Coordinates of C-alpha atoms and ligand atoms in Angstrom, one line a residue:
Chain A
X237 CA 20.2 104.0 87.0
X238 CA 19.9 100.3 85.4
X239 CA 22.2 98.6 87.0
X240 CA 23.1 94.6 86.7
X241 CA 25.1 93.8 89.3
X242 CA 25.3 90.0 88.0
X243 CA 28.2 90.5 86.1
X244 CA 31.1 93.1 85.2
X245 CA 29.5 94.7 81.9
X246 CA 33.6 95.9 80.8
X247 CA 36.6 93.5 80.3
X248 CA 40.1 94.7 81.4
X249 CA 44.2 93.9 81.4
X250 CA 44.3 91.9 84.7
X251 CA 47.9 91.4 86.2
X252 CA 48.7 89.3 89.3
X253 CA 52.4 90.4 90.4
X254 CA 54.0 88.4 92.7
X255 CA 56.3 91.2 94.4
X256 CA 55.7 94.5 95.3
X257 CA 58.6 95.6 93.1
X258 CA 56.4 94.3 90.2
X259 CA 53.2 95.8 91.4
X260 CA 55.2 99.5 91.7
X261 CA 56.7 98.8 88.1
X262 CA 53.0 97.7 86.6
X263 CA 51.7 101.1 88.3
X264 CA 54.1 103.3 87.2
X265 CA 53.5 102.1 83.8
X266 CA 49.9 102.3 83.4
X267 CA 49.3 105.5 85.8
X268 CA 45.8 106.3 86.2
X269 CA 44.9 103.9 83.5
X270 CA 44.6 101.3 86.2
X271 CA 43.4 100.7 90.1
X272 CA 45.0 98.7 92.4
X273 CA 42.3 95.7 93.6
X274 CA 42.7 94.0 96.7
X275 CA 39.6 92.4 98.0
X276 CA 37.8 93.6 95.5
X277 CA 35.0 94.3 98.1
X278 CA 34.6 97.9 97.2
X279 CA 36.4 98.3 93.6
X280 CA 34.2 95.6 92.0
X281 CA 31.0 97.0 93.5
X282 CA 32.3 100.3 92.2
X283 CA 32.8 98.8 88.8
X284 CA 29.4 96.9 88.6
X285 CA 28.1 100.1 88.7
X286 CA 30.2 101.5 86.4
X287 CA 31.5 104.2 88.7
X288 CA 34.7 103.3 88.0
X289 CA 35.9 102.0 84.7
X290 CA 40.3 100.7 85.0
X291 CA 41.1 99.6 81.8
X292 CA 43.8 97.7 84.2
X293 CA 43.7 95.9 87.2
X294 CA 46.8 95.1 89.2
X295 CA 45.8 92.9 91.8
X296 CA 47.8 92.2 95.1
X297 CA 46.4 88.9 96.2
X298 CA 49.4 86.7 95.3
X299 CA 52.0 89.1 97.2
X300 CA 52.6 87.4 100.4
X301 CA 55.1 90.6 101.8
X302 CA 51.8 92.7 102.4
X303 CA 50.3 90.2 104.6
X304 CA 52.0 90.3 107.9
X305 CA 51.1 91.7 111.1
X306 CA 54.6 92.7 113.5
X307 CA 54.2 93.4 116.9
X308 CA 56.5 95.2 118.8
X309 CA 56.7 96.9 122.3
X310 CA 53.8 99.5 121.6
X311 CA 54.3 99.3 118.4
X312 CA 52.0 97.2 115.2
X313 CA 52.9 97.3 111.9
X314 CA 50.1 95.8 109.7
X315 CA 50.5 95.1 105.9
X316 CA 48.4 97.1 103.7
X317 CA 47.0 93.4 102.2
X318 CA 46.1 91.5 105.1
X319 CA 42.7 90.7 105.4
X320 CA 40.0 92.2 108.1
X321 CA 39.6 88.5 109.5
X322 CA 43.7 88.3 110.2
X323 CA 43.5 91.5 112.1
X324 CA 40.2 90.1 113.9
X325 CA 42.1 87.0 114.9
X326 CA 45.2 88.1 116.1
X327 CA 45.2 87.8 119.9
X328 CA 47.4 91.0 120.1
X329 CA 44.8 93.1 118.1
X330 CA 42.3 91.7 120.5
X331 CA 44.1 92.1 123.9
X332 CA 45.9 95.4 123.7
X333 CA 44.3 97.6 120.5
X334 CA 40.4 96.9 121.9
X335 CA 38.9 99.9 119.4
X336 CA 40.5 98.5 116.5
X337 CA 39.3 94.8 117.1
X338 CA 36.0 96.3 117.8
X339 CA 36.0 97.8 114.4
X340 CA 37.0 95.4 112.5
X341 CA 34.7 92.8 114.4
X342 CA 31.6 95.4 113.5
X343 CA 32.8 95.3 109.8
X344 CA 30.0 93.4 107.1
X345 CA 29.8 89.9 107.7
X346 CA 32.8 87.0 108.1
X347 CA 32.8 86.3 104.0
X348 CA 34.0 89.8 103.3
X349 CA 36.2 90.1 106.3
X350 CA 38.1 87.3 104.6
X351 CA 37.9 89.3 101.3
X352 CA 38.7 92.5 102.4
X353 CA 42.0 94.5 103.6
X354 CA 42.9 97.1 105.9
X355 CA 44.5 99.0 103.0
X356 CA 41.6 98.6 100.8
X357 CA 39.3 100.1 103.8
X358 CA 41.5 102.8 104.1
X359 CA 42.3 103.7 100.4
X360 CA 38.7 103.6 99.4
X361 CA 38.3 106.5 101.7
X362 CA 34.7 106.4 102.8
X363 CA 33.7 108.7 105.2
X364 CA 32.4 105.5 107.4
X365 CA 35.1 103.7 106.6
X366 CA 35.3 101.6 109.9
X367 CA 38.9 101.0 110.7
X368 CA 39.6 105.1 110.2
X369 CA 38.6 106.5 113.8
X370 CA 40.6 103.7 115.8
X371 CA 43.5 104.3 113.6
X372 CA 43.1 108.0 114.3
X373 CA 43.1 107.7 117.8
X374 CA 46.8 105.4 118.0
X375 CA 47.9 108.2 116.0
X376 CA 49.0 105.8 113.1
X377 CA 50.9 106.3 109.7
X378 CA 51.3 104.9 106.3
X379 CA 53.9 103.6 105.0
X380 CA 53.2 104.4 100.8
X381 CA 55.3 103.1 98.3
X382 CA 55.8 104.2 94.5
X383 CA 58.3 103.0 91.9
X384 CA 62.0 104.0 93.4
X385 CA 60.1 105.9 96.3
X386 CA 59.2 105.8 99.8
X387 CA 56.8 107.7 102.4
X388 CA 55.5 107.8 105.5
X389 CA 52.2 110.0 105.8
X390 CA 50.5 110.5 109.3
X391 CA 47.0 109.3 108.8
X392 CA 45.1 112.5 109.4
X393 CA 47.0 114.1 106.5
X394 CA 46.0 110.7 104.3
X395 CA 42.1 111.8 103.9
X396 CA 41.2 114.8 101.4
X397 CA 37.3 114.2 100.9
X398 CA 34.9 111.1 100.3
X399 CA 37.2 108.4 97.6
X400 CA 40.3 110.9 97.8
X401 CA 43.3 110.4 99.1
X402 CA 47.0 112.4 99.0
X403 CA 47.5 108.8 97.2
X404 CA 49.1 109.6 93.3
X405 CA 47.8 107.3 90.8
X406 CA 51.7 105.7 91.1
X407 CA 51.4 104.7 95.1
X408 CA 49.9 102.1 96.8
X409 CA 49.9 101.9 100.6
X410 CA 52.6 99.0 101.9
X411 CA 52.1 99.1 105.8
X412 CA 49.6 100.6 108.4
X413 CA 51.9 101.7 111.3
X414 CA 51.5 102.3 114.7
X415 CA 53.9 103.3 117.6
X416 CA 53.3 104.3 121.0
X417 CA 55.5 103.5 124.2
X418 CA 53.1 101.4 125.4
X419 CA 50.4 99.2 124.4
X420 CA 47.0 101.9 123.8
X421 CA 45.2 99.3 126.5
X422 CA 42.5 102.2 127.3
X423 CA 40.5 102.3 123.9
X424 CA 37.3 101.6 122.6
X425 CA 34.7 102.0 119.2
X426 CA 31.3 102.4 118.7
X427 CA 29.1 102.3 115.8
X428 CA 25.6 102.9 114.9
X429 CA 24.3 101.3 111.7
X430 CA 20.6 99.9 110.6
X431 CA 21.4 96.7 111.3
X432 CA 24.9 94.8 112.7
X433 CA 26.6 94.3 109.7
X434 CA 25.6 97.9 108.3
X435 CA 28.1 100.6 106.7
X436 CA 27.7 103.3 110.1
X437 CA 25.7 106.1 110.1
X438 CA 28.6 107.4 112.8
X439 CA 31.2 105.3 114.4
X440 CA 33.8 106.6 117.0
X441 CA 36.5 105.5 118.7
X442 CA 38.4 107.0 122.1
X443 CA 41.9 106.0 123.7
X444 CA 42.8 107.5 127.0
X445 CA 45.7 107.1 129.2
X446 CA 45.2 107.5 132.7
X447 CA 47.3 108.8 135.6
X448 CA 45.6 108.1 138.9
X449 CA 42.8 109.6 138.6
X450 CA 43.3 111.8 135.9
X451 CA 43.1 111.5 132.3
X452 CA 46.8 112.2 131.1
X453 CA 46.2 111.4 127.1
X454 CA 42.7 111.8 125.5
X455 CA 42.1 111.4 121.8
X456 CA 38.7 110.9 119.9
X457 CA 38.0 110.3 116.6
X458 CA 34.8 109.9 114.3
X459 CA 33.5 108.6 111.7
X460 CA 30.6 109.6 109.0
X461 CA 30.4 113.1 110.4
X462 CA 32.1 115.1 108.0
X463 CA 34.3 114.2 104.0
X464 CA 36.4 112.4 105.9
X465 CA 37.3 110.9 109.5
X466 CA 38.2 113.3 112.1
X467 CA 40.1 113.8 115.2
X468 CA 38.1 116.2 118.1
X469 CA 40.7 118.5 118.9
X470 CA 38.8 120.8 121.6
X471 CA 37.1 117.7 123.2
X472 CA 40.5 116.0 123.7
X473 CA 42.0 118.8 125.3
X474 CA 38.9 119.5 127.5
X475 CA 39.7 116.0 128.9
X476 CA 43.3 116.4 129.6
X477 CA 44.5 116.9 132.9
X478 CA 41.1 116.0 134.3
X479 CA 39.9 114.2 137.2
X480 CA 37.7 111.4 134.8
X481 CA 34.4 112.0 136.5
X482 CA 30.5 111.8 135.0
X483 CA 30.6 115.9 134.6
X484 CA 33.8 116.1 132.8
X485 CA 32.6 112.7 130.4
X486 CA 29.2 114.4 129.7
X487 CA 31.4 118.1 129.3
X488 CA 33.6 116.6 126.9
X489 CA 31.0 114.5 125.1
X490 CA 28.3 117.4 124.2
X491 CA 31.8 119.5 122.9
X492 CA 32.0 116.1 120.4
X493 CA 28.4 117.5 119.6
X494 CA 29.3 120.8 119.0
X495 CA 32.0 119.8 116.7
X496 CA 30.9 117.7 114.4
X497 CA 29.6 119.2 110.7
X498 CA 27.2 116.2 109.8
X499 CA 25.2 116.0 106.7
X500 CA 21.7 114.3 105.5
X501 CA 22.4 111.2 103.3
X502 CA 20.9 107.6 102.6
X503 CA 22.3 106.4 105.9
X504 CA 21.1 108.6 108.8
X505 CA 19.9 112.6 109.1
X506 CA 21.9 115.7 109.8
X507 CA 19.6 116.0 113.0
X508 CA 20.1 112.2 114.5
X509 CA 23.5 112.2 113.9
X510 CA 24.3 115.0 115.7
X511 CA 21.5 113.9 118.4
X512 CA 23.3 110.5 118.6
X513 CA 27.1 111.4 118.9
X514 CA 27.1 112.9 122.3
X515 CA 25.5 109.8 123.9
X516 CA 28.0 107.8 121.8
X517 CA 31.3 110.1 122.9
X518 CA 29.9 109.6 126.5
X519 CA 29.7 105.7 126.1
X520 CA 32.8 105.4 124.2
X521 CA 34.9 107.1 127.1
X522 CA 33.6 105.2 129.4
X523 CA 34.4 102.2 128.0
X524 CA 38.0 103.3 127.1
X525 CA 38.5 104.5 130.9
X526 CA 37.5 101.4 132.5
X527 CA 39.6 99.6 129.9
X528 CA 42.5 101.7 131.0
X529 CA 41.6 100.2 134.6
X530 CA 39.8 103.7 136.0
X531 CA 37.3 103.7 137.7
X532 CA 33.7 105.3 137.7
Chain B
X290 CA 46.0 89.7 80.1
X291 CA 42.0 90.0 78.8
X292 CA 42.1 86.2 78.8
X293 CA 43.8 83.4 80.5
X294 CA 44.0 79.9 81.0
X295 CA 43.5 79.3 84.7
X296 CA 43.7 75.7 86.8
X297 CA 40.8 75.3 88.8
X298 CA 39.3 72.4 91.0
X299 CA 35.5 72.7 91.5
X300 CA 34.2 70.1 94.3
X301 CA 37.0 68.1 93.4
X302 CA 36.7 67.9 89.8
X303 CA 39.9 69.5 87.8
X304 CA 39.2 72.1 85.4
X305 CA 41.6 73.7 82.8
X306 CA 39.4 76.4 80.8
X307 CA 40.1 80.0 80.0
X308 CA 38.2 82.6 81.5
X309 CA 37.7 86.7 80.6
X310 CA 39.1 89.1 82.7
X311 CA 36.1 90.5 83.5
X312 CA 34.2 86.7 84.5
X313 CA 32.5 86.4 87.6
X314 CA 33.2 83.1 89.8
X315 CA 29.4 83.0 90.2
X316 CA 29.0 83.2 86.8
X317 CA 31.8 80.3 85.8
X318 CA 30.4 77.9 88.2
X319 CA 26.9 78.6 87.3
X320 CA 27.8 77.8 83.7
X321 CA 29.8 74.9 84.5
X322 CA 26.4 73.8 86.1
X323 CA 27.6 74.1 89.5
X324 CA 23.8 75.8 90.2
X325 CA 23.8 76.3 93.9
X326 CA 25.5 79.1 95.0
X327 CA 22.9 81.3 93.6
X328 CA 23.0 85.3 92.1
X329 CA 21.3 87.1 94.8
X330 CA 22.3 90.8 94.9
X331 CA 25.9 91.2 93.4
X332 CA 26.8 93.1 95.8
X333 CA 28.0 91.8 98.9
X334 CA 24.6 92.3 101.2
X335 CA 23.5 88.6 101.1
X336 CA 25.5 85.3 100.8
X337 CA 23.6 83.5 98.5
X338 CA 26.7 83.3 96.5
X339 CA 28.7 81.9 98.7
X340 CA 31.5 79.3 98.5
X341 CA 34.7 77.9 100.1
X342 CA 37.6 78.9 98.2
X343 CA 41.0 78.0 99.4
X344 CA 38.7 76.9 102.4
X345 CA 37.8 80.3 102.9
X346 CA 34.4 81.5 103.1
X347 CA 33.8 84.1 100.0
X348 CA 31.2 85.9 97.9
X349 CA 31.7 84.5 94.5
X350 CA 29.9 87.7 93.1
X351 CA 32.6 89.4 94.0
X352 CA 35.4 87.5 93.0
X353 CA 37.1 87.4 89.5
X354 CA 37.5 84.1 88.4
X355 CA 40.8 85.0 86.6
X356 CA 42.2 85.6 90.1
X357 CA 41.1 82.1 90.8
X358 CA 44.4 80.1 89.2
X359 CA 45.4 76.9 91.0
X360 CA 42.3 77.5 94.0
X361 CA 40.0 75.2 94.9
X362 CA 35.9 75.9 95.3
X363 CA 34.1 74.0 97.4
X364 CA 30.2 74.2 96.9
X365 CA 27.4 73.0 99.1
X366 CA 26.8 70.0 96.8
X367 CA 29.9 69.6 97.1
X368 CA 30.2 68.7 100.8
X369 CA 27.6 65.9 100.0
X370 CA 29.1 62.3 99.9
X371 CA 27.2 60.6 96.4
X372 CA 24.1 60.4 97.8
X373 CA 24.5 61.2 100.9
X374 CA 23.8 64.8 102.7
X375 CA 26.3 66.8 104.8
X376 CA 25.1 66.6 108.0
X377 CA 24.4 70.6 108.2
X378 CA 22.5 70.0 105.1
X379 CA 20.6 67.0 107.1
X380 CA 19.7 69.2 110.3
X381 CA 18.4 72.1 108.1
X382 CA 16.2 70.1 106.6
X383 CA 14.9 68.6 110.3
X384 CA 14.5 71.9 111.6
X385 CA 12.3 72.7 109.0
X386 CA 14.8 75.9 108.4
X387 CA 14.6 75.5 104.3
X388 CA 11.2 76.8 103.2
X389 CA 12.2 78.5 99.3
X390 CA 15.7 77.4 99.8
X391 CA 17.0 80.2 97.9
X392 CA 19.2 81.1 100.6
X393 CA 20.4 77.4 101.6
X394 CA 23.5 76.6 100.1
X395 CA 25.0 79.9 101.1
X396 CA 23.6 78.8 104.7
X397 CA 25.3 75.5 104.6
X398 CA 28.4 76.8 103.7
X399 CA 28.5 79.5 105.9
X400 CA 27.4 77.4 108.6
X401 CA 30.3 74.7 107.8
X402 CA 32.9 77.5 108.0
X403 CA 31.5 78.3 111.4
X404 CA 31.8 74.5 113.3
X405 CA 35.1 74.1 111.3
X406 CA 36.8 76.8 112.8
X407 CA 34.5 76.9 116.3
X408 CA 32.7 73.2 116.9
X409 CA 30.7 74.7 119.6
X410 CA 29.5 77.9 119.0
X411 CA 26.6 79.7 120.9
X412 CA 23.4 80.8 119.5
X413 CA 25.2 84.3 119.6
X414 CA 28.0 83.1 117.4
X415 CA 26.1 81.2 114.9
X416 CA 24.3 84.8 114.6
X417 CA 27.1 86.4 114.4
X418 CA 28.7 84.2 111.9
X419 CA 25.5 84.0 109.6
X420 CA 25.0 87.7 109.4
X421 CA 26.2 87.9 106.1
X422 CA 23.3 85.5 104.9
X423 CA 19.9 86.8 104.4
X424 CA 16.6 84.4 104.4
X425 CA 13.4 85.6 103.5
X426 CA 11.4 82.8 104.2
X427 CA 12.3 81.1 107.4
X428 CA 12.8 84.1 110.5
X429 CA 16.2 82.7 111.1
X430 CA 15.4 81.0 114.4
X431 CA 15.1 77.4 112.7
X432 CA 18.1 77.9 110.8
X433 CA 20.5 78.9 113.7
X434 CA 18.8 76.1 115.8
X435 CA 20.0 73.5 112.9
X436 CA 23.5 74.7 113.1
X437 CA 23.2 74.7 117.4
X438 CA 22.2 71.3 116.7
X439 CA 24.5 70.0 114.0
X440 CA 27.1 71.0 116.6
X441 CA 25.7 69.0 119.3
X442 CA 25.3 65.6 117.4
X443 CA 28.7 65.9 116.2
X444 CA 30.0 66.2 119.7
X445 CA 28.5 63.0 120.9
Ligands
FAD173 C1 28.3 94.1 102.0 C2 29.4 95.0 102.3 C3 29.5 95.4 103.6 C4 30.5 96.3 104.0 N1 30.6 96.7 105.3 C5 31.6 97.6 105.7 C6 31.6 98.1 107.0 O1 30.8 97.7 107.9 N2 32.6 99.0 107.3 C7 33.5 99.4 106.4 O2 34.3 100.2 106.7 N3 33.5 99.0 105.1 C8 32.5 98.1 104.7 N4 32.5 97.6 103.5 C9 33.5 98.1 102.5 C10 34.7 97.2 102.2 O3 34.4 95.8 102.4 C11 35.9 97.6 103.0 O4 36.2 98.9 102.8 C12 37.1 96.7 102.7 O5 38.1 96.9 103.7 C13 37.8 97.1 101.4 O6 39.0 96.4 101.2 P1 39.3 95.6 99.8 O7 40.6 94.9 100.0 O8 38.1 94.7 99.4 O9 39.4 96.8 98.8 P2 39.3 96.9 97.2 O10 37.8 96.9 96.9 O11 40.2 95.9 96.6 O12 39.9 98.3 97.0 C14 39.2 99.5 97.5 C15 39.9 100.7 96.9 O13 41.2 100.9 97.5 C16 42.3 100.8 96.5 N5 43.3 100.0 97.1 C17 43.2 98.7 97.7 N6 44.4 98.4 98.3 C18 45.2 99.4 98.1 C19 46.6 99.7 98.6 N7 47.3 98.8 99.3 N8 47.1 100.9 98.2 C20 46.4 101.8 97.5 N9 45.2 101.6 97.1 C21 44.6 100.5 97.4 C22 41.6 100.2 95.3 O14 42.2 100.6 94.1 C23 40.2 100.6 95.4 O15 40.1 101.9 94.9 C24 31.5 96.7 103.1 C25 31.4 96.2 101.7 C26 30.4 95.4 101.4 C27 30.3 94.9 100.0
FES174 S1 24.9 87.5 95.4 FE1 26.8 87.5 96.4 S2 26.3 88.3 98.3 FE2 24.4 88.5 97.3
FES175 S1 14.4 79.7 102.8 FE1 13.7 81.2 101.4 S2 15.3 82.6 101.6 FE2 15.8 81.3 103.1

């Protein structure tokens, strides 16, 4: 294809509303005629290469009351607007919620994590999409808003294939939420790309909780191995009730292995992602459990 | 709105002038002859494009200037005093880290971002922080020393 990526070839109604109430009215009048743009980071890519074509853009720059980040006792609440750098620089986010810092640290370069959202990230739905797994893990939820309506969808119900979402032309995502009792202090990602700042070929991210020795709470979730992110149901439970030693890791790490349904693409091969994930799984629980104070 | 009449200040200078929905900022500074933040791939990968805006580092390829009402875009000519070089601009050049200088003014920029919000950065930061801006010429090594050193003479 002949692309020219120095401009945007089609013009297009652009509306800046400075409320959400605005933003939900302006969606549920032009329907799929428009696209919500954030950042921009992925839409106007997208659009440069006339993948996508809105004949409206509602943008959501100018509404402060989706840039926020709440802490409570165990619990974050993340506007669907803030940007990857806010998330990167809040000392919470760094201290307690390790995968999800790591994620969004191993994200492009700094420009575009000042560009780019959380929302956006998850909304474009891209099977790498970075800031999926670590969500996964916390066992988050969105808070998705429409014109008079209001839901909260778990995020492992969110994802339906690469770019879909149970999102109807009419919703945007408000708020990212996630509640434990406690601060997730045991977690950790990975990711494998060509280079640093590179969309993964796989990513994953663990969270364990620990009781003693053992391994009371283990969840894993990956990235670029299948349509869309996905939690490792029999490798968790494999882990549970454990005492966390090198054979149970490696145990749990080749069932990662077993499970994933990778496939050949521009990034990586069927064959080295599949290779690659176990050793990642291993390091990634490692990481998590001495972040959760066990020892090895 | 296909159209609208935005407020923009560019290095300082005010601008009132309407822009299409669909205009690039690259493309509006460009034609305003504000030539150095330069096209390089239009899509994110290298930072040749980019600019302050808001004091924000940004990729002005992928920013609509419509969405750019009552911001301010700061250049890398524009950190230069009449005719006087910011200092980042000044150690590049003694590092011998501009050889094509396609990729400078996105360097500068970047690297002012960097020692305005960490004035002593190590070499792993500065590579960290430039990651986003691709050279072809120079192997990067002068270019992160220049920014190491810009960080050291402004400590003294
Ligand atoms: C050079 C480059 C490198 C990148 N590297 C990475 C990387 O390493 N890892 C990674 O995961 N991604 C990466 N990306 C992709 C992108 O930057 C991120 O996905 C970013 O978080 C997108 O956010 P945005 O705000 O820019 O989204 P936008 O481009 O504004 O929007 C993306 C999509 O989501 C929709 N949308 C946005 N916000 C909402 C909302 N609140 N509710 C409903 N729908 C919404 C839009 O309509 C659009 O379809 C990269 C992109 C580039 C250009
Ligand atoms: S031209 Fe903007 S990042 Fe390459
Ligand atoms: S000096 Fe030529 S691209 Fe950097």
């Amino acid at each position: 294809m002949n692309t020219n990526t120095k401009i945007l070839p089609l013009e297009f109604e652009y509306y800046e509303p400075e409320n959400l109430d605005e933003a939900l009215e302006l969606l549920s009048r032009f329907k799929e005629r428009a696209r919500i743009i954030a950042g921009g980071t992925d839409l106007l890519v997208k659009m440069k290469r006339e993948l996508l074509k809105p004949e409206v853009l509602i943008s959501l720059s100018r509404i402060s009351n989706l840039k926020y980040i709440d802490e409570g006792e165990g619990s974050l609440r993340i506007g669907a607007g803030t940007p990857l750098s806010e998330i990167e620089n809040n000392p919470t986010v760094e201290r307690s919620y390790s995968a999800l810092f790591e994620a969004v640290r191993s994200m492009a370069a700094p420009a575009i994590r000042n560009m780019g959202t959380i929302g956006g990230n998850l909304a474009n739905a891209s099977p790498a999409c970075d800031t999926a797994p670590p969500l996964l893990v916390y066992g988050s939820s969105l808070k998705i808003k429409s014109k008079g309506n209001e839901r909260v969808v778990p995020l492992e119900e969110f994802f339906l294939g690469p770019g879909i979402t149970v999102l109807s032309p009419e919703e945007l995502i408000a708020e990212i939420q996630i509640s434990q009792s406690e601060p997730p202090k045991g977690s950790a990602f990975l990711k494998l790309g060509r280079v640093s700042a590179d969309i993964a070929k796989i990513n994953v991210a663990v969270y364990l909780k620990r009781e003693g020795k053992r391994c009371s709470c283990c969840r894993i979730a990956f990235g670029s191995v299948a349509p869309t992110p996905l939690r490792i149901y029999q490798a968790e439970k494999m882990a549970e009730g454990e005492i966390f030693e090198e054979q149970v890791i490696k145990k749990v790490a080749l069932e990662c292995q077993k499970q994933i349904k990778p496939i050949d693409d521009v990034r990586s091969s069927k064959d080295y992602r599949v290779w690659v994930s176990a050793i990642l799984a291993e390091e990634a629980l490692k990481a998590a459990w001495l972040r959760s104070e066990g020892s090895l | 709105m296909r159209d609208k009449l935005i407020n923009l200040k560019i290095n300082g200078k005010k601008y009132q002038i309407t822009v299409k929905s669909n205009t690039l900022l690259l493309n509006l500074l460009r034609e305003l002859g504000y030539t150095d933040p330069k096209y390089g791939c239009g899509i994110g990968e290298c930072g040749a494009c980019s600019v302050l805006l808001d004091g924000q580092l940004t990729l002005s390829c992928l920013t609509l200037a419509i969405s750019c009402d009552n911001k301010e875009v700061i250049t890398a000519a524009g950190l230069s005093e009449k005719d006087q070089l910011h200092p980042l601009a000044q150690s590049l050049i003694e590092h011998a880290a501009i050889q094509c200088g396609f990729c400078t003014p996105g360097m500068i920029i970047a690297g002012k971002s960097l020692l305005d919000k960490n004035p002593n950065p190590t070499e792993e930061d500065v590579r960290q922080y430039l990651r986003g801006n691709l050279c072809r010429c120079t192997g990067y090594a002068p270019i992160v020393e220049a920014v190491l050193d810009q960080a050291r003479k402004s400590k003294s």
